mmCIF file with all atom_site columns, C-alpha atoms in Angstrom:
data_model
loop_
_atom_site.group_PDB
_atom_site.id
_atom_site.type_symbol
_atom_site.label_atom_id
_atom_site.label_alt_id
_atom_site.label_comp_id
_atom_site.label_asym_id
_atom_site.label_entity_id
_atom_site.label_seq_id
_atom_site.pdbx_PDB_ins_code
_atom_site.Cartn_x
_atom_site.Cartn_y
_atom_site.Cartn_z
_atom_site.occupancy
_atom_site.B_iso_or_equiv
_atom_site.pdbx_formal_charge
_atom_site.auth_seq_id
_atom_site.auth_comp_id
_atom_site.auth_asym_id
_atom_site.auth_atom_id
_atom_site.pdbx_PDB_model_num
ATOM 1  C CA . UNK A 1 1  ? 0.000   0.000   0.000  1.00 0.00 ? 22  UNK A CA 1
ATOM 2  C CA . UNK A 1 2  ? 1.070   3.733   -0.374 1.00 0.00 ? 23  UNK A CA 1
ATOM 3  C CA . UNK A 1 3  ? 0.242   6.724   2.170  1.00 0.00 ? 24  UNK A CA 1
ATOM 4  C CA . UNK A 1 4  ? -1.812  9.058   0.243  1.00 0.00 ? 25  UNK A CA 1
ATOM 5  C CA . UNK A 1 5  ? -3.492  11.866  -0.073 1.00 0.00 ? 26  UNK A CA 1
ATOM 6  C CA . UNK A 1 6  ? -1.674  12.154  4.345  1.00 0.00 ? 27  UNK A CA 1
ATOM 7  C CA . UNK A 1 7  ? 0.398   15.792  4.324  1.00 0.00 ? 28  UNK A CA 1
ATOM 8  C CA . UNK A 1 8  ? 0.633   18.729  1.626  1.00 0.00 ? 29  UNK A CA 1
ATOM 9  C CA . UNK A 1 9  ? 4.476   18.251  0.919  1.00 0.00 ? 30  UNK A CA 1
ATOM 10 C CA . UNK A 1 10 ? 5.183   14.649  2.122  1.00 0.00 ? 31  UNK A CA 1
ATOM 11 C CA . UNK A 1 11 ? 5.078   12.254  -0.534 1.00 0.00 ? 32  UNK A CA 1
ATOM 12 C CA . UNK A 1 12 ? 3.172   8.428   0.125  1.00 0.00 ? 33  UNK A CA 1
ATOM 13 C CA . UNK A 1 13 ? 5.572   5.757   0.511  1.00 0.00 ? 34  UNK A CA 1
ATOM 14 C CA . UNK A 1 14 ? 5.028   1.897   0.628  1.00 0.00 ? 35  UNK A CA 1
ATOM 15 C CA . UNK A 1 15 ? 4.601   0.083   3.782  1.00 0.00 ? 36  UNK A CA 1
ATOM 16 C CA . UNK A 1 16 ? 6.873   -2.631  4.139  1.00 0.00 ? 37  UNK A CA 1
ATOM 17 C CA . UNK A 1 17 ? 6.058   -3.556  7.947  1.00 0.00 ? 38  UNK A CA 1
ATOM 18 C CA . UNK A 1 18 ? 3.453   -2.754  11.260 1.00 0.00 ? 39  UNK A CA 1
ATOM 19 C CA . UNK A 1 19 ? 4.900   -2.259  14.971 1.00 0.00 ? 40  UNK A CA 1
ATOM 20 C CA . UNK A 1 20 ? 2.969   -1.592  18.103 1.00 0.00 ? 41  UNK A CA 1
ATOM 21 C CA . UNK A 1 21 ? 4.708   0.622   20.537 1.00 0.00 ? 42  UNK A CA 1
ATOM 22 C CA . UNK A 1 22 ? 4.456   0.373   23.879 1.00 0.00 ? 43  UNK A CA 1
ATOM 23 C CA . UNK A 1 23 ? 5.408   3.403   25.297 1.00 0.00 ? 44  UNK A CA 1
ATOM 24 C CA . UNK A 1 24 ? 5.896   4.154   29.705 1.00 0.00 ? 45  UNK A CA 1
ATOM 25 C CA . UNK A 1 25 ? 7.225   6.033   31.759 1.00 0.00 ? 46  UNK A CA 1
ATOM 26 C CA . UNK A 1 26 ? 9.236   3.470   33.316 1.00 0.00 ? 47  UNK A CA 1
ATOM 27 C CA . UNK A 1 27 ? 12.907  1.491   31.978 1.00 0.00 ? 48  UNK A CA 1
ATOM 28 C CA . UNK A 1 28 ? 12.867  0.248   29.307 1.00 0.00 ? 49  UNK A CA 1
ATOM 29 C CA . UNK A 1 29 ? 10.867  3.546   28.011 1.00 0.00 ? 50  UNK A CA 1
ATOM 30 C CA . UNK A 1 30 ? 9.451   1.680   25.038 1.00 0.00 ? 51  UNK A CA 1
ATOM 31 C CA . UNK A 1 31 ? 8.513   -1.561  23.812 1.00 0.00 ? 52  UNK A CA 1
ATOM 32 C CA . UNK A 1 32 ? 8.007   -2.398  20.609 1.00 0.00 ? 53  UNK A CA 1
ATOM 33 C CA . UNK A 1 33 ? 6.356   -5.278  18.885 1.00 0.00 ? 54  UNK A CA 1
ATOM 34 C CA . UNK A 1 34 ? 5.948   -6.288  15.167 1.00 0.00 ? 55  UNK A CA 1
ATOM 35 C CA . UNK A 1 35 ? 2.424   -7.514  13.826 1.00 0.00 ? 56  UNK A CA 1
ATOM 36 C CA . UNK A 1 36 ? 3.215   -10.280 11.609 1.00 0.00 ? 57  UNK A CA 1
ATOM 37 C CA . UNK A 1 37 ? -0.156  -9.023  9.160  1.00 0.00 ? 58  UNK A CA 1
ATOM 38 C CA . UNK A 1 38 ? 0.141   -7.888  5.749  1.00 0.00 ? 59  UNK A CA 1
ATOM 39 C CA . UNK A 1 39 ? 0.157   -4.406  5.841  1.00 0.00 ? 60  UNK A CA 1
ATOM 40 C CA . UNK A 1 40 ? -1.919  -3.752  2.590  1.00 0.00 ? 61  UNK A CA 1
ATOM 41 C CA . UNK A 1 41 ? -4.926  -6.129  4.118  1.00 0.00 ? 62  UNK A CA 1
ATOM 42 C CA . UNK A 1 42 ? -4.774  -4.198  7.763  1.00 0.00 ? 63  UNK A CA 1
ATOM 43 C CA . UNK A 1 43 ? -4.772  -0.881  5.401  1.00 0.00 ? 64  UNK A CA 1
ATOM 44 C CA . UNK A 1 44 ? -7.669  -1.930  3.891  1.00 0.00 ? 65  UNK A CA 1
ATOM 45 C CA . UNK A 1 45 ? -9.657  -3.739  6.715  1.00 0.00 ? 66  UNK A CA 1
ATOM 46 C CA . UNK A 1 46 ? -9.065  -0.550  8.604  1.00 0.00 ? 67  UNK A CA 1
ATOM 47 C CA . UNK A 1 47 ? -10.492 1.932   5.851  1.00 0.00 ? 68  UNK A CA 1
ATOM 48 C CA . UNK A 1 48 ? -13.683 -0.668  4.966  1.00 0.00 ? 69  UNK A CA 1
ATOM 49 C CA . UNK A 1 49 ? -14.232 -0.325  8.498  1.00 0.00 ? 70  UNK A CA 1
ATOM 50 C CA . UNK A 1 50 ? -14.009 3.607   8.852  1.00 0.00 ? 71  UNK A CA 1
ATOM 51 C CA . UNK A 1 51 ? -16.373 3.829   5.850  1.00 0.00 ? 72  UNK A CA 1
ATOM 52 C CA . UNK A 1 52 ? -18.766 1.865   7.339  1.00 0.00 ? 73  UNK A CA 1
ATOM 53 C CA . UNK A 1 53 ? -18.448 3.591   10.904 1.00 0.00 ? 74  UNK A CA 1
ATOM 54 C CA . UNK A 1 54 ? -18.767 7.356   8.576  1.00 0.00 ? 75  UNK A CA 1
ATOM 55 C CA . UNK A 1 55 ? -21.998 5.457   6.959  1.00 0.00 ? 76  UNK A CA 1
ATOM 56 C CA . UNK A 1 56 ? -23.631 4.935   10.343 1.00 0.00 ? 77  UNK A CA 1
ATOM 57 C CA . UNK A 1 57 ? -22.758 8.223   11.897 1.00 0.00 ? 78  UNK A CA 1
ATOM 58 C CA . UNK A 1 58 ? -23.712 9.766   8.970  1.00 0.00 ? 79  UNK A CA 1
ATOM 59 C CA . UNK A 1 59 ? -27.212 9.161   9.332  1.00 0.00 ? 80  UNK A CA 1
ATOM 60 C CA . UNK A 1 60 ? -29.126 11.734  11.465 1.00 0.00 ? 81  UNK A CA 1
ATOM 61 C CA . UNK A 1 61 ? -30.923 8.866   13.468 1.00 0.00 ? 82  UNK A CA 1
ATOM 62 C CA . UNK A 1 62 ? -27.750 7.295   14.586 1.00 0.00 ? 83  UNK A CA 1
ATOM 63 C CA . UNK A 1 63 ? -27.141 8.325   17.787 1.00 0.00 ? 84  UNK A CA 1
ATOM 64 C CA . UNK A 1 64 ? -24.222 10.367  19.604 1.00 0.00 ? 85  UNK A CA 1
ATOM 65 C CA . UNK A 1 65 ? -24.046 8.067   22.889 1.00 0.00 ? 86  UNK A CA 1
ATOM 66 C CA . UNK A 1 66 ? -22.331 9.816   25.922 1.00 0.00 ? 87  UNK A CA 1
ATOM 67 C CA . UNK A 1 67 ? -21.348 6.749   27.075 1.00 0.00 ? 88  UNK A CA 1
ATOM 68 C CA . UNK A 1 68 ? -21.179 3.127   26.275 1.00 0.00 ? 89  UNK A CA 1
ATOM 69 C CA . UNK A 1 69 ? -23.978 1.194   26.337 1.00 0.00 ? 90  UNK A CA 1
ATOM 70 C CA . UNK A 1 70 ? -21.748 -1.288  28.581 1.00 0.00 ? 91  UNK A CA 1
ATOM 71 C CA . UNK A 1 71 ? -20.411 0.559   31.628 1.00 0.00 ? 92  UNK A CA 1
ATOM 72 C CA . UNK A 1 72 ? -17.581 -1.548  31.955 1.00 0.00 ? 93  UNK A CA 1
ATOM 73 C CA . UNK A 1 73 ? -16.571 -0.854  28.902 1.00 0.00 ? 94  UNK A CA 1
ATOM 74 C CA . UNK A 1 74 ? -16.195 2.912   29.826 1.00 0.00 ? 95  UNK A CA 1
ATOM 75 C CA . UNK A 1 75 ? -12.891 5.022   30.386 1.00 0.00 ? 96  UNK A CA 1
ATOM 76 C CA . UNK A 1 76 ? -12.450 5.609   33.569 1.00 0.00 ? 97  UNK A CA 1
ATOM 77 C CA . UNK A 1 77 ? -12.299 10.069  32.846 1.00 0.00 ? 98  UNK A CA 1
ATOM 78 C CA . UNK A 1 78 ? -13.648 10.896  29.809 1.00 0.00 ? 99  UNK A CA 1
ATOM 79 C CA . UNK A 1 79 ? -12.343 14.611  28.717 1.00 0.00 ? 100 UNK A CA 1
ATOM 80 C CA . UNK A 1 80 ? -15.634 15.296  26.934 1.00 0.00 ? 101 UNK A CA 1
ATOM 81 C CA . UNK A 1 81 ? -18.345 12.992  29.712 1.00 0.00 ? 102 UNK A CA 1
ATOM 82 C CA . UNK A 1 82 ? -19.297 16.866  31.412 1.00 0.00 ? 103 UNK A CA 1
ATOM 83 C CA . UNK A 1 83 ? -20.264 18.077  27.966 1.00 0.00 ? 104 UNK A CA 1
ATOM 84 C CA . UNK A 1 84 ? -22.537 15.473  27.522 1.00 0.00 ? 105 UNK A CA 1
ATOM 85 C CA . UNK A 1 85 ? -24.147 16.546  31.395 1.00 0.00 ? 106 UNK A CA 1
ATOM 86 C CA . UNK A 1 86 ? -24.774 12.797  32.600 1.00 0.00 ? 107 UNK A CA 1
ATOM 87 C CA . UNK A 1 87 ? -24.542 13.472  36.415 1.00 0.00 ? 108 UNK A CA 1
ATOM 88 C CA . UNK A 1 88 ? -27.155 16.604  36.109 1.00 0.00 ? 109 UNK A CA 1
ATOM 89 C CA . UNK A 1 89 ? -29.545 14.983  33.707 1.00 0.00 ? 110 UNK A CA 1
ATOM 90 C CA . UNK A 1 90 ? -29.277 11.546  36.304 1.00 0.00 ? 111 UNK A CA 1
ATOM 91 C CA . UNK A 1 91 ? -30.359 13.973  39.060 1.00 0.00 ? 112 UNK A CA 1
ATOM 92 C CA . UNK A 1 92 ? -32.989 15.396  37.817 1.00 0.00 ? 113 UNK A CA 1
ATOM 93 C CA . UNK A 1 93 ? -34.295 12.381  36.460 1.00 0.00 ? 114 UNK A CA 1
ATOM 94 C CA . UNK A 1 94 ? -33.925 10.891  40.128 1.00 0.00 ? 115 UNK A CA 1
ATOM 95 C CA . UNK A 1 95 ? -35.600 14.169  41.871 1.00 0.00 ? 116 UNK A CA 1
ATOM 96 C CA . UNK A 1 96 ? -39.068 13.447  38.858 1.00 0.00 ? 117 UNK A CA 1
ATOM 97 C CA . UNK A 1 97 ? -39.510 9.613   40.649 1.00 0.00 ? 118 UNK A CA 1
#
């Protein structure tokens, strides 16, 4: 596969090879481990998928959840949760019972 279309003034190049980083704070600072994948399939599992995801939010009945519908599943600080106003619309809906 070839990066395109990425940053005005950096040309694509192939991908030859995929490595997770682990990155700490602690010795050794990073970790790194290769995915033994074809790149070109991951590529283009990876953009199917993001189409699809674009298809679904893309539709104005597809909601915007605030949080998971598993709460295990949720972060443990979200930097956007008090935009969404969870605790305040739980209160109230507490105080109508």
């Amino acid at each position: 596969i070839t990066l395109a279309n990425g940053f005005d003034g950096v040309r694509g190049a192939p991908v030859s090879a995929l490595e997770y980083w682990h990155l700490k704070g602690t010795r050794p600072v990073a970790l790194s481990c290769p995915i033994k994948l074809d790149p070109t399939e991951v590529a283009a599992t990876a953009l199917a998928g993001l189409k699809a995801l674009i298809t679904v939010f893309d539709t104005p009945t597809t909601p915007y959840r605030a949080q998971p519908r598993r709460p295990t599943e949720a972060p443990r600080y979200s930097d956007y949760e008090h935009l969404a106003r969870i605790k305040e619309w739980a209160t109230l809906a507490e105080d109508d019972g």
